[in-house]
PDB file of C-alpha atoms in Angstrom:
ATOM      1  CA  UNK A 247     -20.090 -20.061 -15.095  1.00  0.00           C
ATOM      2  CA  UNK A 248     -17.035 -21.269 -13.311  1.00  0.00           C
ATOM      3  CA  UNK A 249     -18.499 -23.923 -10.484  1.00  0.00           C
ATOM      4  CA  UNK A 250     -15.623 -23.871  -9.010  1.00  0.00           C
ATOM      5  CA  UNK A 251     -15.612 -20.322  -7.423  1.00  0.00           C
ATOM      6  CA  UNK A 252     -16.291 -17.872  -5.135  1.00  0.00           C
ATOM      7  CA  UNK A 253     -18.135 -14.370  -6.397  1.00  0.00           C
ATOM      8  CA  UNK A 254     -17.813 -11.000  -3.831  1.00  0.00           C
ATOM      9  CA  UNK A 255     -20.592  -8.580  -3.693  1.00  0.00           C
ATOM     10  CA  UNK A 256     -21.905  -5.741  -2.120  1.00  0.00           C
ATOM     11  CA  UNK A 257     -25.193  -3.608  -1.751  1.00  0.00           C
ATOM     12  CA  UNK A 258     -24.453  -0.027  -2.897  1.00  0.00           C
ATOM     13  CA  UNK A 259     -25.242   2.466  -0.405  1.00  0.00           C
ATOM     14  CA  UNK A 260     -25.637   0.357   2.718  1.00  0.00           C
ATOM     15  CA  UNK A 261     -23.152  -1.430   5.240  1.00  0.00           C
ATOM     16  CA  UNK A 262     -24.138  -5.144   3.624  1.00  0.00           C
ATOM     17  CA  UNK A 263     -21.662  -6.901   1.865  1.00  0.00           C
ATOM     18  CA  UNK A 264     -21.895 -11.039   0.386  1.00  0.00           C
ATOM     19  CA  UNK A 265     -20.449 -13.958  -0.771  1.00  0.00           C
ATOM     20  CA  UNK A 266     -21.499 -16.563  -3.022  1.00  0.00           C
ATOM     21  CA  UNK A 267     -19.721 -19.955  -3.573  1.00  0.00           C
ATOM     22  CA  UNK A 268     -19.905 -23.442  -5.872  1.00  0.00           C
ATOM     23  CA  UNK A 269     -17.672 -26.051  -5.681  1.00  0.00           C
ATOM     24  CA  UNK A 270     -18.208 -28.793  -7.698  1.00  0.00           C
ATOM     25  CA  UNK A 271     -14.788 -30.448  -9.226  1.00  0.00           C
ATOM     26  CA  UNK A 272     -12.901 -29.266  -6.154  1.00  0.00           C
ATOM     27  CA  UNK A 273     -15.868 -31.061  -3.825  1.00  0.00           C
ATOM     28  CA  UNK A 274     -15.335 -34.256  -5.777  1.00  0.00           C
ATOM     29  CA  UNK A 275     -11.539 -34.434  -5.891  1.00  0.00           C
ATOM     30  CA  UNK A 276     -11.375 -33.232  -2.160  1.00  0.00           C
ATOM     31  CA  UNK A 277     -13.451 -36.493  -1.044  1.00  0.00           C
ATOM     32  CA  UNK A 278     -12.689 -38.557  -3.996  1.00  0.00           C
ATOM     33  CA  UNK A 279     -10.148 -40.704  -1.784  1.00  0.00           C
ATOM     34  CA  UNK A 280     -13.127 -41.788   0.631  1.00  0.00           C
ATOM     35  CA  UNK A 281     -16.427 -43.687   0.481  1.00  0.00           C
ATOM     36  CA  UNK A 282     -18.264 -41.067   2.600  1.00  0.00           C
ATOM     37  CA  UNK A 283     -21.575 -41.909   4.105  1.00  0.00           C
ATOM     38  CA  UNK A 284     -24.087 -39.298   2.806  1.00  0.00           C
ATOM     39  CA  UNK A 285     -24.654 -37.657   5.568  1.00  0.00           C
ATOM     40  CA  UNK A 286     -20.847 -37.379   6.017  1.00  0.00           C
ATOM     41  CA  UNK A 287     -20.656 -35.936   2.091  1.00  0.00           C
ATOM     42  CA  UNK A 288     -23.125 -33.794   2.770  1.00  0.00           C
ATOM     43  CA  UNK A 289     -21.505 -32.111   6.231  1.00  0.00           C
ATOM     44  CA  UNK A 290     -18.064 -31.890   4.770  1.00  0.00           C
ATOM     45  CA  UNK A 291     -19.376 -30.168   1.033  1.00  0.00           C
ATOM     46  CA  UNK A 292     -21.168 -27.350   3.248  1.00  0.00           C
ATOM     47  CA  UNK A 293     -18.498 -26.851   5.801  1.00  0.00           C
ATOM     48  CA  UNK A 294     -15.924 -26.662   2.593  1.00  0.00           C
ATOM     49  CA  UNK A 295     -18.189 -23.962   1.142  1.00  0.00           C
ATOM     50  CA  UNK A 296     -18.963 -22.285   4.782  1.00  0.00           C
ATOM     51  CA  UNK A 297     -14.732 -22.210   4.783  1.00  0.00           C
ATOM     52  CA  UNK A 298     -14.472 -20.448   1.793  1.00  0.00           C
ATOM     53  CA  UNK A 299     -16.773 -18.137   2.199  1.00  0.00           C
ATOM     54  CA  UNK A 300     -15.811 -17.006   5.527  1.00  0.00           C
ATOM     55  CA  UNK A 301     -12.368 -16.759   5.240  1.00  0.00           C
ATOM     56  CA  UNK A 302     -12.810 -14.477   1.871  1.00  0.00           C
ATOM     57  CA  UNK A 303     -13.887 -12.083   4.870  1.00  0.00           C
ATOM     58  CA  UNK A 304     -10.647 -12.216   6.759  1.00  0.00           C
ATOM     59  CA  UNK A 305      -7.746  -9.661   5.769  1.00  0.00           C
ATOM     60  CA  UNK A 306      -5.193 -12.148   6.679  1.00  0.00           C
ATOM     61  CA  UNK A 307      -2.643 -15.000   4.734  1.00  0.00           C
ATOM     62  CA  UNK A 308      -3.200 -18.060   6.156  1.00  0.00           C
ATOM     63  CA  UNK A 309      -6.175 -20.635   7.027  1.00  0.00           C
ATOM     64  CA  UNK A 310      -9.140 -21.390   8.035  1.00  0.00           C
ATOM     65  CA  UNK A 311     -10.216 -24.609   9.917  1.00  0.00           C
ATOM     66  CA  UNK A 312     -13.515 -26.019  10.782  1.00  0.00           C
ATOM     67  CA  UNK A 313     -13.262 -29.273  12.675  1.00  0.00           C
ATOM     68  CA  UNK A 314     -16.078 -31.492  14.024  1.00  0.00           C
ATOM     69  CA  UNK A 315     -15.214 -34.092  16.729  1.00  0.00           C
ATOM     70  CA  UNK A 316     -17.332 -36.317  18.692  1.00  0.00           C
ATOM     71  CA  UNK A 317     -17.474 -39.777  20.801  1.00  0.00           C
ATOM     72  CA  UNK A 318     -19.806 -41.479  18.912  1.00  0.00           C
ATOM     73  CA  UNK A 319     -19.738 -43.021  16.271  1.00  0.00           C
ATOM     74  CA  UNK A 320     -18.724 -39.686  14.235  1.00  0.00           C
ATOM     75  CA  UNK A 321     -14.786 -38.859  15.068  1.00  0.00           C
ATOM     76  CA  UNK A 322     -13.320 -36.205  12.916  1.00  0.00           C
ATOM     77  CA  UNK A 323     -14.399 -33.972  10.332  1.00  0.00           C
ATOM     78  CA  UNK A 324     -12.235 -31.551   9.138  1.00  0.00           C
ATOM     79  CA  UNK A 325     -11.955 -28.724   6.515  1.00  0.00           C
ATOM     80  CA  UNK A 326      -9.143 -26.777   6.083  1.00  0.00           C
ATOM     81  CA  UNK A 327      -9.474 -23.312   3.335  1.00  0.00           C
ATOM     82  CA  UNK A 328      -6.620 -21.028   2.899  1.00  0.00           C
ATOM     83  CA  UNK A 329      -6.949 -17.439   1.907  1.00  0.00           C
ATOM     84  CA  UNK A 330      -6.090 -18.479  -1.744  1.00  0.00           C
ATOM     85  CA  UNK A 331      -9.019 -20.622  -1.619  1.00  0.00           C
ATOM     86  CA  UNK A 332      -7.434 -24.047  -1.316  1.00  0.00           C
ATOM     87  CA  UNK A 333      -9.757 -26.592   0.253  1.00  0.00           C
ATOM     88  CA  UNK A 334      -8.893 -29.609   1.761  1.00  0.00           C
ATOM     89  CA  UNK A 335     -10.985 -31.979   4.012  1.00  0.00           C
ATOM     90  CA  UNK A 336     -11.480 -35.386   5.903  1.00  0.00           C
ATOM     91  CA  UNK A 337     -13.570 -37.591   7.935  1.00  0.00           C
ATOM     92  CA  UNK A 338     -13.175 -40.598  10.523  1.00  0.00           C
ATOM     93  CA  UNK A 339     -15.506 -42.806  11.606  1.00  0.00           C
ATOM     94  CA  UNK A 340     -16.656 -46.087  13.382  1.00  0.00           C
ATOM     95  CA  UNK A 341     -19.082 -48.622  12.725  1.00  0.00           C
ATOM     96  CA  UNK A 342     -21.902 -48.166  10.222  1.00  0.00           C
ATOM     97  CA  UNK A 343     -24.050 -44.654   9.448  1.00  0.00           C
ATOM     98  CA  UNK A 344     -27.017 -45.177   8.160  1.00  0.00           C
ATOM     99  CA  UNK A 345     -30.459 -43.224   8.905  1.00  0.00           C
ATOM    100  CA  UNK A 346     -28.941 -40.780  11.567  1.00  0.00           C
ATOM    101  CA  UNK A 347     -28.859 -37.336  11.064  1.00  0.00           C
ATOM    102  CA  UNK A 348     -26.055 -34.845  11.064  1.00  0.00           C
ATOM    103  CA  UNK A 349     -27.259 -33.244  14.559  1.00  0.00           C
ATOM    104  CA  UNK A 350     -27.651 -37.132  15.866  1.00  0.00           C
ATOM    105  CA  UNK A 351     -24.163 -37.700  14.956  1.00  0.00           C
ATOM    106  CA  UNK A 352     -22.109 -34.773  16.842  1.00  0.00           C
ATOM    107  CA  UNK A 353     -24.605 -34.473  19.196  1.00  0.00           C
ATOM    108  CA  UNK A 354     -22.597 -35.197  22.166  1.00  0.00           C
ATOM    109  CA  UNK A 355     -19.543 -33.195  20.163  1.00  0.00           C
ATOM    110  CA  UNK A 356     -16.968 -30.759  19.947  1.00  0.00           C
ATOM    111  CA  UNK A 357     -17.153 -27.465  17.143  1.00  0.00           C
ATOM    112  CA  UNK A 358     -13.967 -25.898  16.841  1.00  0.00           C
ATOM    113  CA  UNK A 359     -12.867 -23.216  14.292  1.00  0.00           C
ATOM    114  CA  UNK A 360      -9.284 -22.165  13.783  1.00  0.00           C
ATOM    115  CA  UNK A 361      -7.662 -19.558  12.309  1.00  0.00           C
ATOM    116  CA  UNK A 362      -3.652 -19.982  11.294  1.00  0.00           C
ATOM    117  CA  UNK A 363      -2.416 -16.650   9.802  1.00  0.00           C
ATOM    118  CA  UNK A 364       0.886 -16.915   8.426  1.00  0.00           C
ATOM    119  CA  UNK A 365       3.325 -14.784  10.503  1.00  0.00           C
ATOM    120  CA  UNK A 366       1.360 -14.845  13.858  1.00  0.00           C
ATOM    121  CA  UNK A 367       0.049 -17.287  16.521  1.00  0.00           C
ATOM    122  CA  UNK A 368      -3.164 -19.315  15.746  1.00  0.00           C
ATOM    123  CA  UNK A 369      -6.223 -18.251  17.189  1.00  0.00           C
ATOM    124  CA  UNK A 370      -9.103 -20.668  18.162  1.00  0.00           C
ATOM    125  CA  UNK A 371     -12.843 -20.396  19.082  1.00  0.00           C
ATOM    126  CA  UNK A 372     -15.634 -23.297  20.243  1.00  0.00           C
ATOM    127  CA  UNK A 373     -19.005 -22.906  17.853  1.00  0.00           C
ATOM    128  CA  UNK A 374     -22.000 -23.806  19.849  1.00  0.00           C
ATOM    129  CA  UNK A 375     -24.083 -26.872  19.070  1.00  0.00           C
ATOM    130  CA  UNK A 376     -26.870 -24.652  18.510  1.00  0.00           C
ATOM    131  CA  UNK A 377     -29.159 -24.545  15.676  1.00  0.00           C
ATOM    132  CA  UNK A 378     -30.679 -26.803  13.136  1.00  0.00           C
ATOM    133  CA  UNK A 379     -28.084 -26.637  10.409  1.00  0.00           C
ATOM    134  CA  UNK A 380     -24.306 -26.137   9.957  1.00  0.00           C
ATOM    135  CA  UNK A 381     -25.157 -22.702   8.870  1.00  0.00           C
ATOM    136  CA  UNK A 382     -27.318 -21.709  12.375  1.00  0.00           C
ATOM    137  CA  UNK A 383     -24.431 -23.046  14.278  1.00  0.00           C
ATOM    138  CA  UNK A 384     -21.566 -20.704  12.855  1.00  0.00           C
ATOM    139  CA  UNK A 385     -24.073 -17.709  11.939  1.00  0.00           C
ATOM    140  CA  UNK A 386     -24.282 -17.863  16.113  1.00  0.00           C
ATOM    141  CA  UNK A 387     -20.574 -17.859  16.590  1.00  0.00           C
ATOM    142  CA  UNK A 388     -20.056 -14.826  14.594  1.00  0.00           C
ATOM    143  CA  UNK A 389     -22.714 -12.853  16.136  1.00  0.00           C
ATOM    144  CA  UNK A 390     -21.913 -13.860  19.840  1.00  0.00           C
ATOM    145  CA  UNK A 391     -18.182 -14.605  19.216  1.00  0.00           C
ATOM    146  CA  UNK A 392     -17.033 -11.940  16.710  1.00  0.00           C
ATOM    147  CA  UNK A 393     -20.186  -9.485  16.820  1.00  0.00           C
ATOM    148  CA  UNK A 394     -20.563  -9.617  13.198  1.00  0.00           C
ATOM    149  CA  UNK A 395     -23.696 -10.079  12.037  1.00  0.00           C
ATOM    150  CA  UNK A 396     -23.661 -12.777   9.475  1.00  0.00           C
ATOM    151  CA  UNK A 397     -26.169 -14.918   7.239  1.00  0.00           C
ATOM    152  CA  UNK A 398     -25.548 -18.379   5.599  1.00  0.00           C
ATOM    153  CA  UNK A 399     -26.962 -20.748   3.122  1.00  0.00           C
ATOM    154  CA  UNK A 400     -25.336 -24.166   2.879  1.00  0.00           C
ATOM    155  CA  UNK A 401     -26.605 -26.694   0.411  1.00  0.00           C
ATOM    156  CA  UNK A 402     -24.585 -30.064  -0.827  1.00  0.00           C
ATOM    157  CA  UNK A 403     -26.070 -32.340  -2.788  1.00  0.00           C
ATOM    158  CA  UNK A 404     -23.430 -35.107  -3.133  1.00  0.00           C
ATOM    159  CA  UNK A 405     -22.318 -33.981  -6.407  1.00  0.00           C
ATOM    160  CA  UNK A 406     -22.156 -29.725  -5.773  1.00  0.00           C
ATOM    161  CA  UNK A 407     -21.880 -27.639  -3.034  1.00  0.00           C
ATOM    162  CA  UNK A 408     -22.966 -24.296  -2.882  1.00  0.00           C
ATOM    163  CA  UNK A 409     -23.467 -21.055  -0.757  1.00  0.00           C
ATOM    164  CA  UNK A 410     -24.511 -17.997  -0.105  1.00  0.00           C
ATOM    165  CA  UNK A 411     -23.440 -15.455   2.501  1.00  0.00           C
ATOM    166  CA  UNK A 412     -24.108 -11.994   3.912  1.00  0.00           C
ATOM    167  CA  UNK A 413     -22.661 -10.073   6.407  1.00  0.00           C
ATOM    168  CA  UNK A 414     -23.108  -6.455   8.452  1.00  0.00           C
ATOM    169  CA  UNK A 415     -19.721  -4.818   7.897  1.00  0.00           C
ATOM    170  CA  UNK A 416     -18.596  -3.767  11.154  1.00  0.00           C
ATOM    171  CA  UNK A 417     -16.463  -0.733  10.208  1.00  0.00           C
ATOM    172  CA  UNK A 418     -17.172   2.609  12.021  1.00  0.00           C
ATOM    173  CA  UNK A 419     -17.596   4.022   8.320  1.00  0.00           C
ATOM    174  CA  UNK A 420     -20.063   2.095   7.309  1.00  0.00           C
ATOM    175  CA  UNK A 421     -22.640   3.425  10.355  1.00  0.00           C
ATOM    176  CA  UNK A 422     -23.625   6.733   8.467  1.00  0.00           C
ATOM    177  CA  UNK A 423     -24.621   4.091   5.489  1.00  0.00           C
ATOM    178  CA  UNK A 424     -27.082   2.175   7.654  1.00  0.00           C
ATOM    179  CA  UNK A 425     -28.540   5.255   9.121  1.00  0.00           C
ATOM    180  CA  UNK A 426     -29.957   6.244   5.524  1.00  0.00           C
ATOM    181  CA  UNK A 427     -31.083   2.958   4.721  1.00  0.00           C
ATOM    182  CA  UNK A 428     -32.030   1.005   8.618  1.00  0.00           C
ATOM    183  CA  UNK A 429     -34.111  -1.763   7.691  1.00  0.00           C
ATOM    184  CA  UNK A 430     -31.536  -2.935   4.665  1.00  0.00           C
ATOM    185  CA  UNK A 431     -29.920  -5.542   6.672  1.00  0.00           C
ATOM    186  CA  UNK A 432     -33.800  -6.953   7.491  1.00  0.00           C
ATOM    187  CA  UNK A 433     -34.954  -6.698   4.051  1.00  0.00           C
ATOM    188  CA  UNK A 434     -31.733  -7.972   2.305  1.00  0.00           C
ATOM    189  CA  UNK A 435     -31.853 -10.806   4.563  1.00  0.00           C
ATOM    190  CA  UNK A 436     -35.775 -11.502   4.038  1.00  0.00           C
ATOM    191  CA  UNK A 437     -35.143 -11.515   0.461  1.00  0.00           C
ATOM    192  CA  UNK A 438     -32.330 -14.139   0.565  1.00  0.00           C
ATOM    193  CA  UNK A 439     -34.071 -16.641   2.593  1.00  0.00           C
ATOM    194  CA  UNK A 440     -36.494 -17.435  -0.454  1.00  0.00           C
ATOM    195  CA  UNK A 441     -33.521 -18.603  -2.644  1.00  0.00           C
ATOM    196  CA  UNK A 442     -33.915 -22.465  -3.149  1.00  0.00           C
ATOM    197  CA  UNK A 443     -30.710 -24.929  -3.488  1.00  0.00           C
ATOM    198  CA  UNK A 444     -31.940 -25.345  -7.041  1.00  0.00           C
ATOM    199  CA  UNK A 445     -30.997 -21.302  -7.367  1.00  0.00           C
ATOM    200  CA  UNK A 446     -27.562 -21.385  -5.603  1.00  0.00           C
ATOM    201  CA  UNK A 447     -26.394 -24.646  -7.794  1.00  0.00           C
ATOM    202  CA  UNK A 448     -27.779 -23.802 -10.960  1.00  0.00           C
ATOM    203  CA  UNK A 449     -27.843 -20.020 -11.642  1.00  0.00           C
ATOM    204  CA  UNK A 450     -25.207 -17.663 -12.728  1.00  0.00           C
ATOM    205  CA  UNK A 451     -24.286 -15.200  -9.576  1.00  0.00           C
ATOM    206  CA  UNK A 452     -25.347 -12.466 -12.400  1.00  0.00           C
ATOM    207  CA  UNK A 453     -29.166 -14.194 -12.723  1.00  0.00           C
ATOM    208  CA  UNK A 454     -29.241 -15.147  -9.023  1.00  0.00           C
ATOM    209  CA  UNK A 455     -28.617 -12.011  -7.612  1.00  0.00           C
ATOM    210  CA  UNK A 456     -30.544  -9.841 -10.124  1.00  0.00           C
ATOM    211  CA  UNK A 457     -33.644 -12.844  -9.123  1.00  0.00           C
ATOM    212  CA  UNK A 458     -32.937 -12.853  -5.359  1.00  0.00           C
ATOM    213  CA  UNK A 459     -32.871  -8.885  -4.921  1.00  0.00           C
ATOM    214  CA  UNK A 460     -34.520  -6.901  -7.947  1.00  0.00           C
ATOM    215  CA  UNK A 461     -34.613  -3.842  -6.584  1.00  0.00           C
ATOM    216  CA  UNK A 462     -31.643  -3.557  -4.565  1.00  0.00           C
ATOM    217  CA  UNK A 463     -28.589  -1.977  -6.128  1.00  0.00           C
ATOM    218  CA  UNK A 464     -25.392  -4.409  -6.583  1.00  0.00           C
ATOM    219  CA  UNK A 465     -21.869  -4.784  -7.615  1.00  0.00           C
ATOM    220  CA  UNK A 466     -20.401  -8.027  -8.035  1.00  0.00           C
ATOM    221  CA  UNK A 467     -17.116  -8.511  -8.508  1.00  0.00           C
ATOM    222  CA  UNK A 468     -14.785 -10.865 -10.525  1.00  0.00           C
ATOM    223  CA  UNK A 469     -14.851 -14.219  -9.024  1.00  0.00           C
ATOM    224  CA  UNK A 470     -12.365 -16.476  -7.689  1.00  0.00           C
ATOM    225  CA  UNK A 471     -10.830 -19.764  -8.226  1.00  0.00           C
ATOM    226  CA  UNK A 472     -11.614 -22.389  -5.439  1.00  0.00           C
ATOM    227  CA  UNK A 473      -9.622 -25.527  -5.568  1.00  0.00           C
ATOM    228  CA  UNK A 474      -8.612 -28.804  -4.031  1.00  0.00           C
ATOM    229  CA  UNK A 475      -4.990 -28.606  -2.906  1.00  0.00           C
ATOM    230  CA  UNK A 476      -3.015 -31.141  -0.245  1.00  0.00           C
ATOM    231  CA  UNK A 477      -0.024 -29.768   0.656  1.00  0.00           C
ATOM    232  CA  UNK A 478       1.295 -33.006   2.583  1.00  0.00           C
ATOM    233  CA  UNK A 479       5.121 -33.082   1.905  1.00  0.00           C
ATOM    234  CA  UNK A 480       7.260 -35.899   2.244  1.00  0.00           C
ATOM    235  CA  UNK A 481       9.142 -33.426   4.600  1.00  0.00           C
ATOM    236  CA  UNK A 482       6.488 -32.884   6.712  1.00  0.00           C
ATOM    237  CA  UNK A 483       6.203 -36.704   7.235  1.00  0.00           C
ATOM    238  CA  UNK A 484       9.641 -36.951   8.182  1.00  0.00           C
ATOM    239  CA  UNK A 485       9.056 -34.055  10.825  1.00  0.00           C
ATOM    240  CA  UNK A 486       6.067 -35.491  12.413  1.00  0.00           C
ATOM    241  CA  UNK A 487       8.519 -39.213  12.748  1.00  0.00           C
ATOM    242  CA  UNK A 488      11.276 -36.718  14.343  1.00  0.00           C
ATOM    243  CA  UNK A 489       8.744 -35.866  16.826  1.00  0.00           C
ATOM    244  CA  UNK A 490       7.506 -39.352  17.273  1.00  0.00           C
ATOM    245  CA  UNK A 491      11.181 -40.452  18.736  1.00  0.00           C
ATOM    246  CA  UNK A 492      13.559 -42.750  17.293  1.00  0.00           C
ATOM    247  CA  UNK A 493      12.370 -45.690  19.869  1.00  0.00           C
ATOM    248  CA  UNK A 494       9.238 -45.629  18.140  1.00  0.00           C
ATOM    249  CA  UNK A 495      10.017 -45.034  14.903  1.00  0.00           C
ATOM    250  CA  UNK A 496      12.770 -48.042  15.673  1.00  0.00           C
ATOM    251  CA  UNK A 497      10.132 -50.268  17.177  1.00  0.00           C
ATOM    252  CA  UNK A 498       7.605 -49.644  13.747  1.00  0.00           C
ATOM    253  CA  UNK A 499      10.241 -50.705  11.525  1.00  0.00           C
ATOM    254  CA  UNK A 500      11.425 -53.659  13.563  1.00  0.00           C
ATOM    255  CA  UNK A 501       7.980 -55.114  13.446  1.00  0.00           C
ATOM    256  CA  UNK A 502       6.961 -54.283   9.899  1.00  0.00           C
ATOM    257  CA  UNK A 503       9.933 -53.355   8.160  1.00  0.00           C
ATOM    258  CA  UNK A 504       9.381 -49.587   6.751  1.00  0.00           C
ATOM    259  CA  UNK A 505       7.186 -47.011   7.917  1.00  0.00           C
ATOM    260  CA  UNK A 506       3.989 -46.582   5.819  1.00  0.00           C
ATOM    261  CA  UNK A 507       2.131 -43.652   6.171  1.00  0.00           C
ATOM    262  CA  UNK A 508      -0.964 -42.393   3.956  1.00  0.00           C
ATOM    263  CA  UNK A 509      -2.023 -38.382   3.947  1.00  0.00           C
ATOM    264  CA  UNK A 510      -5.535 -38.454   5.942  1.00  0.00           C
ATOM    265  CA  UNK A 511      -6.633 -35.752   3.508  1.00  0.00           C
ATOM    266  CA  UNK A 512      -5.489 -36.983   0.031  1.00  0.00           C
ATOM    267  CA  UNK A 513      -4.228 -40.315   0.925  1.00  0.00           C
ATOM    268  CA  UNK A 514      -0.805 -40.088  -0.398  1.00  0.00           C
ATOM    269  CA  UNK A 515       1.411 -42.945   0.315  1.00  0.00           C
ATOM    270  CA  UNK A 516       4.606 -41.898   1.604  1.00  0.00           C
ATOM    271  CA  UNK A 517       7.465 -44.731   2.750  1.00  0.00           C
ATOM    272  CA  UNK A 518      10.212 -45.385   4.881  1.00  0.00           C
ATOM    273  CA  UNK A 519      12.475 -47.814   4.710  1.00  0.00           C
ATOM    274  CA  UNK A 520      14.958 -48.520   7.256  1.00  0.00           C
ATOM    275  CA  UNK A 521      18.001 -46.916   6.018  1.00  0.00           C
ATOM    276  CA  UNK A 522      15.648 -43.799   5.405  1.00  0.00           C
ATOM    277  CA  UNK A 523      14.382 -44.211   9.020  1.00  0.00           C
ATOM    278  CA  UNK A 524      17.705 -43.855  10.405  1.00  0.00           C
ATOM    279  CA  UNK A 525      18.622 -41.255   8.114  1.00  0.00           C
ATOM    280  CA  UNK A 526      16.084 -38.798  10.169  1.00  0.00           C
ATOM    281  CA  UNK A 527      17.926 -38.931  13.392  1.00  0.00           C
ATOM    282  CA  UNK A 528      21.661 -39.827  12.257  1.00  0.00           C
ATOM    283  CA  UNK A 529      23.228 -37.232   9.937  1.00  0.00           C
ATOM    284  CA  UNK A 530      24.801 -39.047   6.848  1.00  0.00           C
ATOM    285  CA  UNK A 531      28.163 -37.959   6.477  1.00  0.00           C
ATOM    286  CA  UNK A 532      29.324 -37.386   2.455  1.00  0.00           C
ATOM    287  CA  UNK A 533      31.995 -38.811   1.197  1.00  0.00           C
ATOM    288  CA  UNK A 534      33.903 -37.513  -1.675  1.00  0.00           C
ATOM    289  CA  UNK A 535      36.810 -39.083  -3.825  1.00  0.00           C
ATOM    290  CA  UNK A 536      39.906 -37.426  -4.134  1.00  0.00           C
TER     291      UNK A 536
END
């Protein structure tokens, strides 16, 4: 099995439709430019899952952004998935984490989710701090945000991350389905809270669906490829100085020489030295020999 993927499903003959997600090079190369605090590893591996598997709901080109923020000693964490399943992801902190738990740490903090399709404006919602788990906090948002009812399971173990979810599809359609079959959404949903993390790291989405719901008819489809992928740019850098000013970017290189910048989520070095400074706001004029 591919651990690096994500598997569509659905349950034949009702309105229920599911996702299931590893990651497990893509976790490690993702964070392999930080010495995360394990509680920090652990939040960032199931928000990178909880990315991919939501936005593999959206019918949209773009991406999908979950972003943690708080005062304490927990600053940033963010996880960016596009809709070809590109993950990317950060964290910031201050001073030293050691026994406190994920809820301890954005406790007095800010859930945001954003979505960036490609040829329209972005659109951004808060997720409640509500819930015991990363996975109670955004099954809330879709349900009171979106009115989609949706399931998660979230597990990251340092080394994997994995996931499971399951959704009500909201189409007007797909009401005649749940008519004939009412209580599938209940007992789907019963069924998949006795899968263990053991299960959703270890089994093949063939033996872990066929385990997890026996008698329940299902088609799974051909998975996915989910990678790590930074698309920093050294343009991109040089847009973000343009925006800075030239005073600053004047004031940088008079007190350090060049300009040295690193890519929060891959840490990419990129350099500017002052001729190349200069170059961003003064238009080099060619010269050609006759």
């Amino acid at each position: 099995m591919n651990k690096d993927a994500l598997y569509p499903f659905i349950f034949e003959h009702t309105a229920i439709r599911g996702n299931l997600a590893t990651l497990q090079q893509s976790y490690q190369e993702a964070l392999q430019h930080q010495a995360l605090p394990p509680a920090l590893k652990q939040a960032l591996g199931e928000l990178m899952v909880a990315s991919a598997l939501l936005i593999s709901t959206l019918k949209m080109e773009g991406a999908l952004i979950l972003q943690l923020q708080s005062k304490g000693i927990l600053k940033l964490l963010v996880v960016e998935c596009n809709s070809e399943l590109e993950l990317k992801a950060t964290a910031k902190w201050t001073g030293e984490i050691q026994s406190q738990s994920f809820l301890e740490l954005v406790a007095d903090g800010q859930f945001v989710i954003t979505l960036t399709p490609k040829n329209s404006e972005p659109y951004q919602g808060i997720v409640a701090l509500e819930g015991s788990s990363i996975a109670e906090m955004l099954e809330h948002y879709m349900q009171r945000s979106q009115q989609i009812d949706t399931t998660l399971w979230l597990h990251c173990d340092g080394q994997n991350a994995s996931g499971m979810l399951l959704q009500k599809l909201p189409n007007q359609a797909d009401h005649a389905q749940e008519k004939q079959d009412p209580d599938a959404w209940n007992r789907v949903n019963q069924l998949a809270n006795t899968v263990t993390h053991t299960e959703l790291n270890t089994l093949t989405p063939e033996v872990l669906l066929q385990r997890l719901f026996y008698e329940e008819e299902i088609r799974l489809f051909k998975g996915r490829e989910i990678k790590a992928h930074c698309s920093c740019t050294r343009e991109h850098v040089a847009n973000m100085l343009k925006m800075l000013g030239e005073p600053e970017v004047n004031s940088i290189i008079e007190e350090q020489g060049s300009i040295q910048i690193n890519c929060d989520f891959c840490n990419k070095l990129y350099v500017f030295d002052e001729h190349e400074a200069s170059g961003l706001f003064h238009a080099t004029a060619i010269h050609t020999k006759h």
